[in-house]
mmCIF file of C-alpha atoms and ligand atoms in Angstrom:
data_model
loop_
_atom_site.group_PDB
_atom_site.id
_atom_site.type_symbol
_atom_site.label_atom_id
_atom_site.label_comp_id
_atom_site.label_asym_id
_atom_site.label_seq_id
_atom_site.Cartn_x
_atom_site.Cartn_y
_atom_site.Cartn_z
ATOM 1 C CA MET A 115 77.658 133.609 99.205
ATOM 2 C CA GLY A 116 76.601 130.061 99.867
ATOM 3 C CA THR A 117 79.012 127.138 100.014
ATOM 4 C CA ARG A 118 78.983 124.238 97.596
ATOM 5 C CA LEU A 119 79.039 121.100 99.698
ATOM 6 C CA GLY A 120 79.755 118.583 96.939
ATOM 7 C CA THR A 121 78.280 115.129 96.319
ATOM 8 C CA THR A 122 76.837 113.440 99.400
ATOM 9 C CA ILE A 123 76.591 109.680 99.845
ATOM 10 C CA THR A 124 72.836 109.856 99.415
ATOM 11 C CA LYS A 125 73.252 111.460 96.002
ATOM 12 C CA LYS A 126 75.897 108.929 94.926
ATOM 13 C CA LEU A 127 73.748 106.002 96.065
ATOM 14 C CA MET A 128 70.765 107.410 94.159
ATOM 15 C CA GLU A 129 72.886 107.750 91.009
ATOM 16 C CA GLU A 130 74.004 104.122 91.300
ATOM 17 C CA GLN A 131 70.473 102.946 92.017
ATOM 18 C CA ARG A 132 69.269 104.481 88.745
ATOM 19 C CA GLN A 133 71.521 102.041 86.900
ATOM 20 C CA PHE A 134 69.228 99.251 88.133
ATOM 21 C CA PRO A 135 65.727 100.214 86.938
ATOM 22 C CA LYS A 136 64.066 97.401 88.916
ATOM 23 C CA SER A 137 65.691 98.509 92.156
ATOM 24 C CA THR A 138 63.348 98.992 95.123
ATOM 25 C CA GLY A 139 65.693 101.367 96.927
ATOM 26 C CA ASP A 140 66.118 98.856 99.778
ATOM 27 C CA PHE A 141 69.789 98.369 99.075
ATOM 28 C CA SER A 142 70.586 102.100 99.085
ATOM 29 C CA GLY A 143 68.430 102.526 102.178
ATOM 30 C CA MET A 144 70.371 99.814 103.977
ATOM 31 C CA LEU A 145 73.748 101.305 103.044
ATOM 32 C CA TYR A 146 72.630 104.696 104.233
ATOM 33 C CA GLU A 147 71.554 103.258 107.610
ATOM 34 C CA LEU A 148 74.954 101.606 107.898
ATOM 35 C CA VAL A 149 76.700 104.899 107.177
ATOM 36 C CA ILE A 150 74.846 106.488 110.112
ATOM 37 C CA GLY A 151 76.174 103.698 112.358
ATOM 38 C CA LEU A 152 79.691 104.419 111.115
ATOM 39 C CA LYS A 153 79.275 108.115 111.890
ATOM 40 C CA VAL A 154 78.291 107.246 115.469
ATOM 41 C CA ILE A 155 81.453 105.113 115.799
ATOM 42 C CA ALA A 156 83.590 107.884 114.242
ATOM 43 C CA TYR A 157 82.204 110.368 116.755
ATOM 44 C CA GLU A 158 83.000 108.060 119.661
ATOM 45 C CA VAL A 159 86.501 107.295 118.348
ATOM 46 C CA ASN A 160 87.231 111.016 118.021
ATOM 47 C CA LYS A 161 86.418 111.779 121.609
ATOM 48 C CA ALA A 162 87.758 108.497 122.956
ATOM 49 C CA GLY A 163 90.525 110.156 124.969
ATOM 50 C CA LEU A 164 87.971 112.331 126.791
ATOM 51 C CA MET A 165 85.642 109.533 127.756
ATOM 52 C CA ASN A 166 86.162 106.465 129.859
ATOM 53 C CA ILE A 167 86.192 104.370 126.704
ATOM 54 C CA LEU A 168 89.835 103.531 126.184
ATOM 55 C CA GLY A 169 91.435 100.321 127.373
ATOM 56 C CA HIS A 170 90.474 96.685 127.828
ATOM 57 C CA ALA A 171 86.924 95.697 128.529
ATOM 58 C CA GLY A 172 88.126 92.753 130.643
ATOM 59 C CA SER A 173 86.702 90.204 128.199
ATOM 60 C CA THR A 174 87.879 88.157 125.222
ATOM 61 C CA ASN A 175 86.080 87.546 121.955
ATOM 62 C CA VAL A 176 85.217 84.265 120.235
ATOM 63 C CA GLN A 177 88.782 84.014 118.951
ATOM 64 C CA GLY A 178 90.275 84.470 122.432
ATOM 65 C CA GLU A 179 91.483 87.997 121.672
ATOM 66 C CA VAL A 180 91.324 90.719 124.302
ATOM 67 C CA GLN A 181 88.399 93.023 123.584
ATOM 68 C CA GLN A 182 88.798 96.744 123.907
ATOM 69 C CA LYS A 183 85.888 98.863 125.079
ATOM 70 C CA LEU A 184 85.687 100.425 121.632
ATOM 71 C CA ASP A 185 85.502 96.969 119.999
ATOM 72 C CA ILE A 186 82.383 96.315 122.030
ATOM 73 C CA PHE A 187 80.948 99.798 121.482
ATOM 74 C CA ALA A 188 81.392 99.553 117.702
ATOM 75 C CA ASN A 189 79.943 96.045 117.626
ATOM 76 C CA THR A 190 76.862 96.973 119.651
ATOM 77 C CA THR A 191 76.334 100.189 117.701
ATOM 78 C CA LEU A 192 76.243 98.380 114.356
ATOM 79 C CA ILE A 193 73.999 95.595 115.638
ATOM 80 C CA HIS A 194 71.529 98.018 117.215
ATOM 81 C CA LYS A 195 71.587 100.333 114.198
ATOM 82 C CA MET A 196 70.956 97.575 111.677
ATOM 83 C CA ASP A 197 68.711 95.026 113.423
ATOM 84 C CA HIS A 198 65.462 96.954 113.053
ATOM 85 C CA THR A 199 65.832 98.312 109.533
ATOM 86 C CA GLY A 200 63.929 95.454 107.877
ATOM 87 C CA TYR A 201 66.557 95.155 105.160
ATOM 88 C CA LEU A 202 68.577 92.367 106.785
ATOM 89 C CA CYS A 203 67.773 88.810 107.746
ATOM 90 C CA GLY A 204 70.988 88.425 109.703
ATOM 91 C CA MET A 205 74.426 89.713 110.558
ATOM 92 C CA ALA A 206 77.808 88.231 111.403
ATOM 93 C CA SER A 207 80.485 90.032 113.359
ATOM 94 C CA GLU A 208 84.101 89.248 114.144
ATOM 95 C CA GLU A 209 83.137 89.819 117.784
ATOM 96 C CA GLU A 210 80.183 87.373 117.851
ATOM 97 C CA GLU A 211 80.476 83.600 117.905
ATOM 98 C CA ASP A 212 77.335 82.849 115.888
ATOM 99 C CA ILE A 213 75.305 84.574 113.228
ATOM 100 C CA ILE A 214 72.887 87.183 114.557
ATOM 101 C CA GLN A 215 69.316 86.290 113.563
ATOM 102 C CA ILE A 216 66.955 89.180 113.115
ATOM 103 C CA ALA A 217 64.050 87.423 111.441
ATOM 104 C CA ASP A 218 62.105 87.416 114.739
ATOM 105 C CA LYS A 219 61.677 91.181 114.644
ATOM 106 C CA HIS A 220 60.679 91.146 110.976
ATOM 107 C CA PRO A 221 58.798 87.930 110.260
ATOM 108 C CA GLN A 222 58.874 88.561 106.529
ATOM 109 C CA GLY A 223 62.697 88.519 106.715
ATOM 110 C CA GLY A 224 65.120 90.887 105.051
ATOM 111 C CA LYS A 225 66.803 90.242 101.711
ATOM 112 C CA TYR A 226 70.401 90.791 102.721
ATOM 113 C CA VAL A 227 73.088 89.616 105.132
ATOM 114 C CA LEU A 228 75.711 91.932 106.581
ATOM 115 C CA LEU A 229 79.148 90.926 107.880
ATOM 116 C CA PHE A 230 81.554 93.235 109.673
ATOM 117 C CA ASP A 231 84.754 93.744 111.567
ATOM 118 C CA PRO A 232 83.354 96.445 113.861
ATOM 119 C CA LEU A 233 86.718 97.838 114.927
ATOM 120 C CA ASP A 234 89.819 96.931 112.984
ATOM 121 C CA GLY A 235 93.234 97.739 114.447
ATOM 122 C CA SER A 236 92.325 97.236 118.113
ATOM 123 C CA SER A 237 95.949 97.456 119.217
ATOM 124 C CA ASN A 238 96.044 101.046 117.922
ATOM 125 C CA ILE A 239 92.939 102.309 119.724
ATOM 126 C CA ASP A 240 94.694 103.606 122.825
ATOM 127 C CA VAL A 241 97.524 105.327 120.991
ATOM 128 C CA ASN A 242 95.652 107.630 118.613
ATOM 129 C CA VAL A 243 96.618 105.720 115.466
ATOM 130 C CA SER A 244 94.158 105.108 112.601
ATOM 131 C CA ILE A 245 91.587 102.356 113.053
ATOM 132 C CA GLY A 246 88.490 101.448 111.062
ATOM 133 C CA THR A 247 85.396 99.346 110.371
ATOM 134 C CA ILE A 248 85.088 96.884 107.462
ATOM 135 C CA PHE A 249 81.815 95.498 106.055
ATOM 136 C CA ALA A 250 80.482 93.138 103.397
ATOM 137 C CA ILE A 251 76.929 92.596 102.099
ATOM 138 C CA TYR A 252 75.499 89.542 100.313
ATOM 139 C CA ARG A 253 72.048 88.708 99.072
ATOM 140 C CA LYS A 254 70.423 86.002 101.190
ATOM 141 C CA THR A 255 70.360 82.795 99.148
ATOM 142 C CA SER A 256 68.005 80.527 101.117
ATOM 143 C CA ASN A 257 64.279 81.085 100.710
ATOM 144 C CA HIS A 258 62.779 80.924 104.172
ATOM 145 C CA PRO A 259 62.550 83.927 106.533
ATOM 146 C CA LYS A 260 65.305 82.837 108.921
ATOM 147 C CA CYS A 261 68.773 83.026 107.487
ATOM 148 C CA THR A 262 71.144 80.119 107.701
ATOM 149 C CA LEU A 263 74.914 79.811 107.908
ATOM 150 C CA GLU A 264 74.916 79.083 104.155
ATOM 151 C CA ASP A 265 73.647 82.610 103.485
ATOM 152 C CA PHE A 266 76.920 83.860 104.935
ATOM 153 C CA LEU A 267 79.382 81.277 103.603
ATOM 154 C CA GLN A 268 79.405 82.724 100.109
ATOM 155 C CA PRO A 269 82.495 83.417 98.038
ATOM 156 C CA GLY A 270 83.476 87.058 97.680
ATOM 157 C CA LYS A 271 82.588 87.052 93.993
ATOM 158 C CA ASN A 272 78.910 86.998 95.099
ATOM 159 C CA LEU A 273 79.284 90.234 97.066
ATOM 160 C CA LEU A 274 76.760 92.988 96.455
ATOM 161 C CA ALA A 275 78.801 95.613 98.238
ATOM 162 C CA ALA A 276 81.766 96.070 100.533
ATOM 163 C CA GLY A 277 83.500 98.984 102.137
ATOM 164 C CA TYR A 278 85.145 100.473 105.155
ATOM 165 C CA ALA A 279 85.412 103.537 107.286
ATOM 166 C CA VAL A 280 88.859 104.632 108.373
ATOM 167 C CA TYR A 281 89.021 106.827 111.454
ATOM 168 C CA GLY A 282 92.258 108.655 110.721
ATOM 169 C CA SER A 283 93.417 112.251 110.503
ATOM 170 C CA SER A 284 90.024 112.636 108.886
ATOM 171 C CA THR A 285 87.257 110.033 108.722
ATOM 172 C CA MET A 286 86.758 108.453 105.323
ATOM 173 C CA PHE A 287 84.143 106.084 103.961
ATOM 174 C CA VAL A 288 85.131 103.959 100.969
ATOM 175 C CA TYR A 289 82.719 101.578 99.272
ATOM 176 C CA SER A 290 81.877 99.718 96.108
ATOM 177 C CA THR A 291 78.716 98.112 94.788
ATOM 178 C CA GLY A 292 80.660 96.686 91.872
ATOM 179 C CA LEU A 293 80.445 99.931 89.888
ATOM 180 C CA GLY A 294 83.912 101.198 90.784
ATOM 181 C CA ILE A 295 85.121 102.321 94.164
ATOM 182 C CA HIS A 296 84.443 105.712 95.702
ATOM 183 C CA GLY A 297 85.877 107.534 98.704
ATOM 184 C CA PHE A 298 84.078 110.110 100.856
ATOM 185 C CA THR A 299 85.506 112.344 103.546
ATOM 186 C CA LEU A 300 83.454 113.237 106.607
ATOM 187 C CA ASP A 301 82.823 116.964 106.895
ATOM 188 C CA PRO A 302 82.542 117.127 110.693
ATOM 189 C CA GLY A 303 80.811 120.527 110.597
ATOM 190 C CA VAL A 304 77.751 119.261 108.728
ATOM 191 C CA GLY A 305 78.120 115.605 109.660
ATOM 192 C CA GLU A 306 78.010 114.419 106.039
ATOM 193 C CA PHE A 307 80.374 112.270 104.023
ATOM 194 C CA ILE A 308 81.301 114.194 100.855
ATOM 195 C CA LEU A 309 82.650 112.544 97.709
ATOM 196 C CA SER A 310 86.379 113.327 97.706
ATOM 197 C CA HIS A 311 87.830 110.351 95.800
ATOM 198 C CA PRO A 312 85.529 109.343 92.905
ATOM 199 C CA ASP A 313 86.424 106.252 90.859
ATOM 200 C CA MET A 314 89.598 105.408 92.739
ATOM 201 C CA ARG A 315 92.251 103.496 90.811
ATOM 202 C CA THR A 316 95.254 101.968 92.502
ATOM 203 C CA PRO A 317 98.638 102.188 90.720
ATOM 204 C CA GLU A 318 99.511 99.077 88.661
ATOM 205 C CA LYS A 319 102.740 98.825 90.626
ATOM 206 C CA GLY A 320 103.709 100.393 93.927
ATOM 207 C CA LYS A 321 106.769 101.398 95.914
ATOM 208 C CA ILE A 322 105.625 100.185 99.328
ATOM 209 C CA TYR A 323 105.647 96.772 101.006
ATOM 210 C CA SER A 324 103.711 96.255 104.228
ATOM 211 C CA ILE A 325 104.326 93.269 106.492
ATOM 212 C CA ASN A 326 104.992 92.646 110.186
ATOM 213 C CA GLU A 327 108.718 91.862 109.963
ATOM 214 C CA GLY A 328 108.779 91.100 113.686
ATOM 215 C CA ASN A 329 107.354 87.721 112.686
ATOM 216 C CA SER A 330 110.181 86.927 110.248
ATOM 217 C CA ILE A 331 111.806 84.341 112.544
ATOM 218 C CA ASN A 332 108.634 82.261 112.073
ATOM 219 C CA TRP A 333 108.330 82.678 108.285
ATOM 220 C CA ASP A 334 108.975 79.929 105.771
ATOM 221 C CA GLU A 335 111.734 80.262 103.158
ATOM 222 C CA ARG A 336 109.462 81.489 100.346
ATOM 223 C CA THR A 337 108.206 84.370 102.518
ATOM 224 C CA LYS A 338 111.744 85.359 103.483
ATOM 225 C CA LYS A 339 112.830 85.330 99.820
ATOM 226 C CA MET A 340 109.761 87.316 98.788
ATOM 227 C CA VAL A 341 110.362 90.068 101.318
ATOM 228 C CA ASP A 342 114.089 90.127 100.478
ATOM 229 C CA HIS A 343 113.052 90.673 96.855
ATOM 230 C CA PHE A 344 111.189 93.883 97.712
ATOM 231 C CA LYS A 345 114.185 95.074 99.751
ATOM 232 C CA ALA A 346 116.796 94.300 97.097
ATOM 233 C CA ASN A 347 118.501 96.986 95.049
ATOM 234 C CA ASP A 348 117.332 97.163 91.423
ATOM 235 C CA GLU A 349 116.777 100.571 89.941
ATOM 236 C CA SER A 350 115.036 99.245 86.809
ATOM 237 C CA THR A 351 112.155 97.793 88.912
ATOM 238 C CA GLY A 352 112.066 100.608 91.460
ATOM 239 C CA ARG A 353 113.568 98.592 94.283
ATOM 240 C CA PRO A 354 114.170 98.700 97.150
ATOM 241 C CA TYR A 355 110.562 99.413 98.139
ATOM 242 C CA SER A 356 109.796 101.443 101.257
ATOM 243 C CA SER A 357 108.407 99.664 104.295
ATOM 244 C CA ARG A 358 105.155 100.982 105.819
ATOM 245 C CA TYR A 359 103.185 99.042 108.443
ATOM 246 C CA ILE A 360 100.587 100.588 110.730
ATOM 247 C CA GLY A 361 99.154 97.402 112.204
ATOM 248 C CA SER A 362 95.564 98.368 111.332
ATOM 249 C CA LEU A 363 94.749 96.451 108.172
ATOM 250 C CA VAL A 364 92.161 98.976 107.050
ATOM 251 C CA ALA A 365 94.624 101.875 107.330
ATOM 252 C CA ASP A 366 97.475 99.946 105.701
ATOM 253 C CA PHE A 367 95.109 98.952 102.895
ATOM 254 C CA HIS A 368 93.828 102.507 102.441
ATOM 255 C CA ARG A 369 97.336 103.950 102.146
ATOM 256 C CA ASN A 370 98.433 101.308 99.662
ATOM 257 C CA LEU A 371 95.208 101.735 97.675
ATOM 258 C CA LEU A 372 96.004 105.412 97.171
ATOM 259 C CA ASN A 373 99.775 105.164 96.768
ATOM 260 C CA GLY A 374 100.213 101.666 95.351
ATOM 261 C CA GLY A 375 102.017 98.806 97.043
ATOM 262 C CA ILE A 376 101.608 95.364 98.518
ATOM 263 C CA PHE A 377 100.254 94.311 101.928
ATOM 264 C CA MET A 378 101.162 90.812 103.102
ATOM 265 C CA TYR A 379 100.022 88.775 106.089
ATOM 266 C CA PRO A 380 101.612 85.369 105.426
ATOM 267 C CA PRO A 381 101.169 82.145 107.342
ATOM 268 C CA ASP A 382 103.894 81.560 109.919
ATOM 269 C CA LYS A 383 104.846 78.931 112.488
ATOM 270 C CA ARG A 384 102.624 80.502 115.133
ATOM 271 C CA SER A 385 99.663 81.192 112.784
ATOM 272 C CA PRO A 386 99.776 78.503 110.058
ATOM 273 C CA LYS A 387 96.591 79.887 108.471
ATOM 274 C CA GLY A 388 97.641 83.516 108.793
ATOM 275 C CA LYS A 389 95.969 85.930 111.165
ATOM 276 C CA LEU A 390 93.406 87.819 109.129
ATOM 277 C CA ARG A 391 89.791 86.741 108.819
ATOM 278 C CA LEU A 392 88.555 85.694 105.417
ATOM 279 C CA MET A 393 84.993 86.960 105.766
ATOM 280 C CA TYR A 394 85.390 90.209 107.708
ATOM 281 C CA GLU A 395 88.738 91.422 106.379
ATOM 282 C CA ALA A 396 90.180 89.631 103.342
ATOM 283 C CA ILE A 397 87.047 89.270 101.184
ATOM 284 C CA PRO A 398 85.681 92.829 101.503
ATOM 285 C CA LEU A 399 89.104 94.382 100.940
ATOM 286 C CA ALA A 400 89.824 92.030 98.012
ATOM 287 C CA PHE A 401 86.561 93.166 96.397
ATOM 288 C CA LEU A 402 87.594 96.812 96.821
ATOM 289 C CA ALA A 403 91.142 96.141 95.575
ATOM 290 C CA GLU A 404 89.811 94.518 92.397
ATOM 291 C CA GLN A 405 87.343 97.355 91.839
ATOM 292 C CA ALA A 406 90.330 99.722 91.957
ATOM 293 C CA GLY A 407 92.320 97.632 89.455
ATOM 294 C CA GLY A 408 94.347 95.767 92.072
ATOM 295 C CA ALA A 409 94.371 92.099 93.132
ATOM 296 C CA ALA A 410 94.285 89.829 96.187
ATOM 297 C CA ILE A 411 95.409 86.212 96.643
ATOM 298 C CA ASP A 412 96.106 83.701 99.418
ATOM 299 C CA ASP A 413 99.346 81.745 99.901
ATOM 300 C CA LYS A 414 98.299 79.158 97.308
ATOM 301 C CA GLY A 415 97.940 81.898 94.720
ATOM 302 C CA ARG A 416 94.133 81.583 94.771
ATOM 303 C CA ARG A 417 92.068 84.678 94.068
ATOM 304 C CA ILE A 418 90.563 85.620 97.445
ATOM 305 C CA LEU A 419 87.143 86.265 95.848
ATOM 306 C CA ASP A 420 87.001 82.674 94.552
ATOM 307 C CA ILE A 421 87.454 81.046 97.968
ATOM 308 C CA VAL A 422 84.287 79.436 99.331
ATOM 309 C CA PRO A 423 84.407 79.866 103.120
ATOM 310 C CA ASP A 424 83.952 76.775 105.325
ATOM 311 C CA GLU A 425 83.338 78.601 108.574
ATOM 312 C CA LEU A 426 82.396 82.032 109.814
ATOM 313 C CA HIS A 427 85.639 82.895 111.558
ATOM 314 C CA GLN A 428 87.999 81.306 109.042
ATOM 315 C CA ARG A 429 91.458 82.837 108.704
ATOM 316 C CA THR A 430 93.493 83.230 105.560
ATOM 317 C CA PRO A 431 96.943 84.345 104.497
ATOM 318 C CA LEU A 432 96.539 87.558 102.487
ATOM 319 C CA TYR A 433 98.564 89.317 99.770
ATOM 320 C CA ILE A 434 96.725 92.364 98.477
ATOM 321 C CA GLY A 435 97.494 95.502 96.515
ATOM 322 C CA SER A 436 98.825 96.646 93.166
ATOM 323 C CA LYS A 437 98.341 94.107 90.390
ATOM 324 C CA GLN A 438 101.986 93.776 89.347
ATOM 325 C CA ASP A 439 103.146 93.451 92.936
ATOM 326 C CA VAL A 440 100.599 90.694 93.597
ATOM 327 C CA GLU A 441 101.886 88.937 90.443
ATOM 328 C CA THR A 442 105.435 89.183 91.796
ATOM 329 C CA VAL A 443 104.340 87.685 95.118
ATOM 330 C CA LYS A 444 102.586 84.846 93.285
ATOM 331 C CA GLU A 445 105.851 83.853 91.620
ATOM 332 C CA PHE A 446 107.380 83.274 95.040
ATOM 333 C CA LEU A 447 104.360 81.399 96.407
ATOM 334 C CA VAL A 448 103.460 78.887 93.708
HETATM 335 P P1 AHG B 1798 91.441 93.407 114.748
HETATM 336 O O1 AHG B 1798 91.833 94.652 115.484
HETATM 337 O O2 AHG B 1798 90.125 93.552 114.042
HETATM 338 O O3 AHG B 1798 91.523 92.177 115.598
HETATM 339 O O4 AHG B 1798 92.444 93.210 113.528
HETATM 340 C C1 AHG B 1798 93.821 93.330 113.772
HETATM 341 C C2 AHG B 1798 94.533 92.842 112.578
HETATM 342 C C3 AHG B 1798 94.677 93.828 111.445
HETATM 343 O O5 AHG B 1798 94.043 95.043 111.592
HETATM 344 C C4 AHG B 1798 96.147 94.058 111.336
HETATM 345 O O6 AHG B 1798 96.539 94.099 109.998
HETATM 346 C C5 AHG B 1798 96.755 92.905 112.034
HETATM 347 O O7 AHG B 1798 95.826 92.487 112.978
HETATM 348 C C6 AHG B 1798 98.031 93.254 112.708
HETATM 349 O O8 AHG B 1798 98.560 92.108 113.237
HETATM 350 P P2 AHG B 1798 100.026 92.052 113.858
HETATM 351 O O9 AHG B 1798 99.972 92.841 115.114
HETATM 352 O O10 AHG B 1798 100.248 90.584 114.082
HETATM 353 O O11 AHG B 1798 100.967 92.628 112.832
HETATM 354 MN MN1 MN B 1799 90.437 93.458 111.980
HETATM 355 MN MN1 MN B 1800 88.225 93.876 114.939
#
């Protein structure tokens, strides 16, 4: 007897494409190319302990952070996988100072721009804890072949698609093109992502709060009060919440997406703008959270998807997760 494999990404992308009768197939083609890049990274992550690929690369990135060998591997893999597809006019990576122009190879220029955090959770690479890749795709807005910084500095509400891969106890791919959010699990035997979590919805209210409490000495009063709120005893509102913090945003987000809860990376005395990057982390995950019925705001209570970025590597405070929990946070912030 044969085995039923289930819905592959290709099939799901085709189904979504049919909802746009004028679609050329370029968008689905681009996403599928990206997925192959993610599979290459997943394969490398899985055998990382066997290869000479753990540890520092001896370099720092544009933000002065120590780069791990896998950071560089993931970055190069995505750039090399995507720069010759013809779909893109440029890319931006957390690990690259400037935008990556690819119009030279394709003089006609691609229609889309791709942004990514190639390896999220670098501090967990060497210790076999979940890490991931986050991406965002916009339509190019300028009308000459070379893309400009303005093509990238778009608010999240203009996103065409966003998603992530999480390299955990299994590898998952989660994405949205604005038609709901879907999760696929990599079947390592056949090398395909199979639809395992269709139309994901996050609980309206969770039981988990996620924050690096080691930073609490540097928090302002509103942050301290907010976190105390989630730890206080009140049976009627399901408190105290449980604390869960992996230190890989993508993995913390994924857990809270499934189980419900709130992830917070507030500003503090050492990082007055927070630590997370607006364009590679906050915006794509905010898009996914909203598609699942959740919400995401900054420390001024602004919807993350409404923020117009000023610079490529901008940072932002981030509060993301179940809708009611984000509302609660907002009451403490503004
Ligand atoms: P990256 O590995 O891409 O630099 O991102 C690390 C980020 C994010 O994944 C995580 O939520 C956060 O750093 C953890 O920061 P702390 O160690 O300060 O808690
Ligand atoms: Mn990251
Ligand atoms: Mn990273």
